[in-house]
PDB file of C-alpha atoms in Angstrom:
ATOM      1  CA  MET A   1      17.129   6.756  23.061  1.00 35.00           C
ATOM      2  CA  LEU A   2      17.187   6.082  19.127  1.00 39.00           C
ATOM      3  CA  ALA A   3      16.474   9.136  16.834  1.00 45.00           C
ATOM      4  CA  TYR A   4      14.500   8.498  13.580  1.00 46.00           C
ATOM      5  CA  ASN A   5      16.566   8.477  10.579  1.00 51.00           C
ATOM      6  CA  ASP A   6      15.190   8.511   6.718  1.00 58.00           C
ATOM      7  CA  ALA A   7      18.486   6.580   6.002  1.00 63.00           C
ATOM      8  CA  TYR A   8      17.228   3.579   7.483  1.00 68.00           C
ATOM      9  CA  LEU A   9      13.854   3.412   5.620  1.00 70.00           C
ATOM     10  CA  PRO A  10      13.400   1.285   2.566  1.00 77.00           C
ATOM     11  CA  ASN A  11      13.313   3.348  -0.662  1.00 87.00           C
ATOM     12  CA  TYR A  12      11.140   1.670  -3.394  1.00 93.00           C
ATOM     13  CA  ASN A  13      10.020   2.962  -6.875  1.00 92.00           C
ATOM     14  CA  TYR A  14       6.875   2.434  -9.355  1.00 92.00           C
ATOM     15  CA  ASP A  15       8.270  -0.770 -10.859  1.00 90.00           C
ATOM     16  CA  ASP A  16       8.991  -2.220  -7.413  1.00 92.00           C
ATOM     17  CA  TYR A  17       5.553  -1.572  -6.701  1.00 90.00           C
ATOM     18  CA  LYS A  18       3.897  -3.465  -9.840  1.00 87.00           C
ATOM     19  CA  ALA A  19       5.619  -6.238  -8.740  1.00 91.00           C
ATOM     20  CA  TRP A  20       4.116  -6.594  -5.150  1.00 91.00           C
ATOM     21  CA  GLU A  21       1.225  -8.935  -4.354  1.00 87.00           C
ATOM     22  CA  GLY A  22      -1.611  -7.658  -2.005  1.00 85.00           C
ATOM     23  CA  GLU A  23      -3.024  -4.128  -2.033  1.00 86.00           C
ATOM     24  CA  TRP A  24      -0.098  -1.633  -1.309  1.00 89.00           C
ATOM     25  CA  GLU A  25       0.126   2.464  -1.675  1.00 89.00           C
ATOM     26  CA  LEU A  26       3.808   3.628  -2.068  1.00 89.00           C
ATOM     27  CA  ILE A  27       4.592   7.056  -0.746  1.00 88.00           C
ATOM     28  CA  TYR A  28       8.077   8.855  -0.958  1.00 88.00           C
ATOM     29  CA  GLY A  29       9.513   5.475  -1.683  1.00 91.00           C
ATOM     30  CA  VAL A  30       7.992   3.906   1.335  1.00 88.00           C
ATOM     31  CA  PRO A  31       5.658   0.908   1.260  1.00 88.00           C
ATOM     32  CA  TYR A  32       2.235   0.973   3.256  1.00 85.00           C
ATOM     33  CA  ALA A  33      -0.058  -2.101   3.272  1.00 82.00           C
ATOM     34  CA  MET A  34      -3.598  -1.336   2.587  1.00 80.00           C
ATOM     35  CA  ALA A  35      -5.778  -2.608   5.289  1.00 71.00           C
ATOM     36  CA  PRO A  36      -7.677  -5.755   4.701  1.00 70.00           C
ATOM     37  CA  ALA A  37     -10.863  -5.585   2.404  1.00 66.00           C
ATOM     38  CA  PRO A  38     -13.332  -2.560   3.881  1.00 71.00           C
ATOM     39  CA  ASN A  39     -16.224  -3.659   5.980  1.00 83.00           C
ATOM     40  CA  ILE A  40     -19.704  -3.680   4.286  1.00 87.00           C
ATOM     41  CA  THR A  41     -20.559  -0.191   5.612  1.00 89.00           C
ATOM     42  CA  HIS A  42     -17.647   1.495   3.896  1.00 87.00           C
ATOM     43  CA  GLN A  43     -18.088  -0.214   0.633  1.00 90.00           C
ATOM     44  CA  GLU A  44     -21.777   0.948   0.902  1.00 94.00           C
ATOM     45  CA  ILE A  45     -20.930   4.321   1.599  1.00 95.00           C
ATOM     46  CA  ASN A  46     -18.140   4.629  -1.244  1.00 95.00           C
ATOM     47  CA  SER A  47     -20.604   2.804  -3.752  1.00 96.00           C
ATOM     48  CA  LYS A  48     -22.989   5.715  -3.210  1.00 97.00           C
ATOM     49  CA  ILE A  49     -20.315   8.533  -3.270  1.00 98.00           C
ATOM     50  CA  MET A  50     -19.605   6.751  -6.585  1.00 97.00           C
ATOM     51  CA  PHE A  51     -23.353   6.914  -7.598  1.00 97.00           C
ATOM     52  CA  GLU A  52     -23.718  10.335  -6.375  1.00 97.00           C
ATOM     53  CA  LEU A  53     -20.398  11.746  -8.040  1.00 98.00           C
ATOM     54  CA  MET A  54     -21.467   9.291 -11.478  1.00 96.00           C
ATOM     55  CA  SER A  55     -24.876  11.544 -11.635  1.00 96.00           C
ATOM     56  CA  GLN A  56     -24.142  14.551 -11.014  1.00 95.00           C
ATOM     57  CA  LEU A  57     -20.991  14.355 -13.614  1.00 95.00           C
ATOM     58  CA  LYS A  58     -23.103  12.805 -16.594  1.00 93.00           C
ATOM     59  CA  ASP A  59     -23.688  16.129 -18.324  1.00 89.00           C
ATOM     60  CA  CYS A  60     -20.097  17.313 -17.595  1.00 88.00           C
ATOM     61  CA  LYS A  61     -17.749  16.721 -20.802  1.00 86.00           C
ATOM     62  CA  ASN A  62     -14.343  17.231 -19.063  1.00 89.00           C
ATOM     63  CA  CYS A  63     -14.527  15.444 -15.930  1.00 92.00           C
ATOM     64  CA  LYS A  64     -15.290  12.196 -14.607  1.00 92.00           C
ATOM     65  CA  ALA A  65     -15.352   9.982 -11.489  1.00 95.00           C
ATOM     66  CA  LEU A  66     -13.436   6.980 -10.882  1.00 95.00           C
ATOM     67  CA  PRO A  67     -13.364   4.477  -8.028  1.00 93.00           C
ATOM     68  CA  GLU A  68     -10.060   3.059  -6.647  1.00 91.00           C
ATOM     69  CA  VAL A  69      -7.773   3.846  -9.253  1.00 93.00           C
ATOM     70  CA  ASP A  70      -3.654   4.247  -8.475  1.00 94.00           C
ATOM     71  CA  TRP A  71      -2.636   7.610  -8.831  1.00 96.00           C
ATOM     72  CA  LYS A  72       1.098   7.844  -9.714  1.00 95.00           C
ATOM     73  CA  ILE A  73       2.364  10.901  -8.327  1.00 96.00           C
ATOM     74  CA  ASP A  74       5.664  10.428  -9.221  1.00 95.00           C
ATOM     75  CA  ASP A  75       8.066   7.522  -9.435  1.00 94.00           C
ATOM     76  CA  GLU A  76       8.333   6.918  -5.706  1.00 95.00           C
ATOM     77  CA  THR A  77       4.462   7.737  -4.886  1.00 95.00           C
ATOM     78  CA  VAL A  78       1.606   5.803  -5.657  1.00 95.00           C
ATOM     79  CA  VAL A  79      -1.609   6.167  -3.515  1.00 96.00           C
ATOM     80  CA  ARG A  80      -5.256   4.804  -4.256  1.00 94.00           C
ATOM     81  CA  PRO A  81      -7.884   7.170  -2.808  1.00 96.00           C
ATOM     82  CA  ASP A  82     -11.210   5.264  -2.588  1.00 95.00           C
ATOM     83  CA  SER A  83     -12.915   7.817  -4.866  1.00 97.00           C
ATOM     84  CA  LEU A  84     -12.005  10.684  -7.240  1.00 97.00           C
ATOM     85  CA  VAL A  85     -12.880  13.168  -9.985  1.00 97.00           C
ATOM     86  CA  VAL A  86     -10.346  13.942 -12.370  1.00 95.00           C
ATOM     87  CA  CYS A  87     -11.035  16.601 -15.549  1.00 92.00           C
ATOM     88  CA  ASN A  88      -9.439  16.464 -18.765  1.00 88.00           C
ATOM     89  CA  LEU A  89      -8.352  13.059 -18.786  1.00 85.00           C
ATOM     90  CA  LYS A  90      -6.626  12.341 -21.691  1.00 81.00           C
ATOM     91  CA  ASN A  91      -4.071   9.834 -22.740  1.00 76.00           C
ATOM     92  CA  GLN A  92      -3.842   7.842 -19.373  1.00 71.00           C
ATOM     93  CA  LYS A  93      -2.167   4.571 -18.976  1.00 76.00           C
ATOM     94  CA  ALA A  94      -2.513   1.571 -16.409  1.00 81.00           C
ATOM     95  CA  TYR A  95      -2.648   4.764 -13.711  1.00 89.00           C
ATOM     96  CA  LEU A  96      -3.733   7.991 -13.384  1.00 93.00           C
ATOM     97  CA  SER A  97      -0.925  10.638 -13.549  1.00 92.00           C
ATOM     98  CA  LYS A  98      -3.192  13.637 -13.507  1.00 93.00           C
ATOM     99  CA  THR A  99      -3.863  15.202 -10.284  1.00 96.00           C
ATOM    100  CA  PRO A 100      -7.475  14.786  -9.341  1.00 97.00           C
ATOM    101  CA  LYS A 101      -9.861  17.866  -8.342  1.00 97.00           C
ATOM    102  CA  ILE A 102     -11.332  15.670  -5.732  1.00 98.00           C
ATOM    103  CA  ILE A 103     -10.526  12.951  -3.588  1.00 98.00           C
ATOM    104  CA  PHE A 104     -13.209  11.249  -1.095  1.00 98.00           C
ATOM    105  CA  GLU A 105     -11.311   9.033   1.720  1.00 97.00           C
ATOM    106  CA  VAL A 106     -14.051   6.842   3.722  1.00 96.00           C
ATOM    107  CA  LEU A 107     -12.235   6.495   7.155  1.00 94.00           C
ATOM    108  CA  SER A 108     -11.378   3.162   8.507  1.00 89.00           C
ATOM    109  CA  PRO A 109      -9.901   2.705  12.171  1.00 87.00           C
ATOM    110  CA  SER A 110      -6.754   1.468  10.695  1.00 83.00           C
ATOM    111  CA  THR A 111      -6.117   4.088   8.059  1.00 85.00           C
ATOM    112  CA  LYS A 112      -7.792   7.123   9.851  1.00 90.00           C
ATOM    113  CA  SER A 113      -4.470   8.863  11.401  1.00 91.00           C
ATOM    114  CA  LYS A 114      -2.692   8.293   7.932  1.00 90.00           C
ATOM    115  CA  ASP A 115      -5.647   9.851   5.833  1.00 93.00           C
ATOM    116  CA  ARG A 116      -6.196  12.637   8.065  1.00 94.00           C
ATOM    117  CA  ASN A 117      -2.556  13.623   8.441  1.00 93.00           C
ATOM    118  CA  PHE A 118      -0.005  12.362   5.905  1.00 91.00           C
ATOM    119  CA  LYS A 119      -2.388  11.921   3.099  1.00 95.00           C
ATOM    120  CA  SER A 120      -3.761  15.527   3.406  1.00 96.00           C
ATOM    121  CA  LEU A 121      -0.635  16.988   3.296  1.00 96.00           C
ATOM    122  CA  LEU A 122       0.376  14.945   0.317  1.00 97.00           C
ATOM    123  CA  TYR A 123      -2.936  15.670  -1.728  1.00 98.00           C
ATOM    124  CA  ALA A 124      -2.720  19.544  -0.461  1.00 98.00           C
ATOM    125  CA  GLN A 125       1.152  19.629  -1.876  1.00 97.00           C
ATOM    126  CA  ASN A 126       0.002  18.030  -5.191  1.00 97.00           C
ATOM    127  CA  GLY A 127      -2.982  20.378  -5.617  1.00 97.00           C
ATOM    128  CA  VAL A 128      -6.254  18.657  -5.190  1.00 98.00           C
ATOM    129  CA  ALA A 129      -8.853  21.182  -5.070  1.00 97.00           C
ATOM    130  CA  TYR A 130     -11.312  19.307  -2.433  1.00 98.00           C
ATOM    131  CA  TYR A 131     -10.435  16.654   0.009  1.00 98.00           C
ATOM    132  CA  ILE A 132     -13.314  14.696   1.744  1.00 98.00           C
ATOM    133  CA  LEU A 133     -12.985  12.776   4.631  1.00 98.00           C
ATOM    134  CA  VAL A 134     -15.874  10.283   5.528  1.00 97.00           C
ATOM    135  CA  GLU A 135     -16.821   9.358   8.722  1.00 96.00           C
ATOM    136  CA  PRO A 136     -18.599   5.968   8.637  1.00 94.00           C
ATOM    137  CA  ALA A 137     -18.958   5.773  12.382  1.00 92.00           C
ATOM    138  CA  GLY A 138     -20.804   9.226  12.610  1.00 94.00           C
ATOM    139  CA  MET A 139     -22.263   9.150   9.222  1.00 95.00           C
ATOM    140  CA  PHE A 140     -20.617  12.539   8.199  1.00 97.00           C
ATOM    141  CA  ALA A 141     -18.120  14.181   5.858  1.00 98.00           C
ATOM    142  CA  GLU A 142     -15.977  16.540   6.375  1.00 98.00           C
ATOM    143  CA  VAL A 143     -15.101  18.669   3.320  1.00 98.00           C
ATOM    144  CA  TYR A 144     -11.823  20.607   2.873  1.00 98.00           C
ATOM    145  CA  GLU A 145     -11.022  22.978   0.083  1.00 98.00           C
ATOM    146  CA  LEU A 146      -7.380  23.783  -0.783  1.00 98.00           C
ATOM    147  CA  LYS A 147      -6.592  27.447  -0.163  1.00 97.00           C
ATOM    148  CA  ASN A 148      -3.161  28.936  -0.692  1.00 96.00           C
ATOM    149  CA  GLY A 149      -1.912  25.856  -0.323  1.00 95.00           C
ATOM    150  CA  LYS A 150      -3.717  24.505   2.720  1.00 97.00           C
ATOM    151  CA  TYR A 151      -6.856  22.765   3.412  1.00 98.00           C
ATOM    152  CA  LYS A 152      -9.736  25.070   4.672  1.00 98.00           C
ATOM    153  CA  MET A 153     -12.447  23.003   6.102  1.00 98.00           C
ATOM    154  CA  GLN A 154     -15.847  23.726   4.478  1.00 98.00           C
ATOM    155  CA  GLY A 155     -18.061  22.062   7.028  1.00 97.00           C
ATOM    156  CA  GLU A 156     -19.664  19.014   8.580  1.00 97.00           C
ATOM    157  CA  PHE A 157     -22.316  17.386   6.232  1.00 98.00           C
ATOM    158  CA  LYS A 158     -24.622  14.946   7.081  1.00 96.00           C
ATOM    159  CA  ASP A 159     -27.831  15.737   4.823  1.00 94.00           C
ATOM    160  CA  GLU A 160     -26.650  18.871   3.103  1.00 96.00           C
ATOM    161  CA  ILE A 161     -25.676  19.994  -0.219  1.00 96.00           C
ATOM    162  CA  PHE A 162     -22.043  21.048  -0.826  1.00 97.00           C
ATOM    163  CA  THR A 163     -21.351  22.674  -4.448  1.00 96.00           C
ATOM    164  CA  PHE A 164     -17.807  21.474  -5.988  1.00 96.00           C
ATOM    165  CA  GLU A 165     -16.837  24.370  -8.520  1.00 93.00           C
ATOM    166  CA  LEU A 166     -14.396  22.048 -10.652  1.00 88.00           C
ATOM    167  CA  ASP A 167     -13.505  24.363 -13.581  1.00 77.00           C
ATOM    168  CA  ASP A 168     -15.354  27.110 -15.847  1.00 73.00           C
ATOM    169  CA  GLU A 169     -17.481  24.383 -17.693  1.00 74.00           C
ATOM    170  CA  CYS A 170     -18.355  22.453 -14.751  1.00 84.00           C
ATOM    171  CA  SER A 171     -19.652  22.350 -11.038  1.00 91.00           C
ATOM    172  CA  PHE A 172     -22.256  20.394  -9.558  1.00 95.00           C
ATOM    173  CA  ASP A 173     -24.016  19.962  -6.296  1.00 96.00           C
ATOM    174  CA  PHE A 174     -23.062  16.851  -4.111  1.00 97.00           C
ATOM    175  CA  SER A 175     -25.845  15.455  -1.585  1.00 97.00           C
ATOM    176  CA  PHE A 176     -24.625  13.990   1.105  1.00 97.00           C
ATOM    177  CA  LYS A 177     -28.203  12.918   2.118  1.00 96.00           C
ATOM    178  CA  GLU A 178     -28.024  10.590  -0.677  1.00 95.00           C
ATOM    179  CA  VAL A 179     -24.714   8.928   0.825  1.00 96.00           C
ATOM    180  CA  PHE A 180     -25.629   8.573   4.274  1.00 94.00           C
ATOM    181  CA  ASP A 181     -29.308   7.458   3.699  1.00 83.00           C
ATOM    182  CA  ILE A 182     -28.585   4.073   4.372  1.00 62.00           C
TER     183      ILE A 182
END
């Protein structure tokens, strides 16, 4: 039986990533092909997440919601969350280099395991304060908050409101009812 060995994995960087055709993420130098275009329910849910985030953040001068944008963590790690919130965004280039405060991932069968496990660890290691996994099949979201370097589940939400605390000047109530009212 062969043992897994990182030495046999390819190792790419951001310059390689920029040249690729198609949709990719790069995690610790290893490329991951993104799933084909998400289905209609996935897109509709993500659009509603974005609408709710933008509505709630309209009066916050420090924070903004962004849909699918490259977050370059380092030269060997570039991910593209479904939706995110970033604060104090200044001097960004073609990609986001600042750690988001909130990341939403709408789960799909082909990426669910990566989102639940691998990305959860990656986001926690990089200080993302809130990680929300949205399950379209059950029409609910799991909200995780970073505490002492690990995510702690705050609950499952279908039609409840959750208050996000971003900084001293910005907190907001997010209505999951608005997201799942399809």
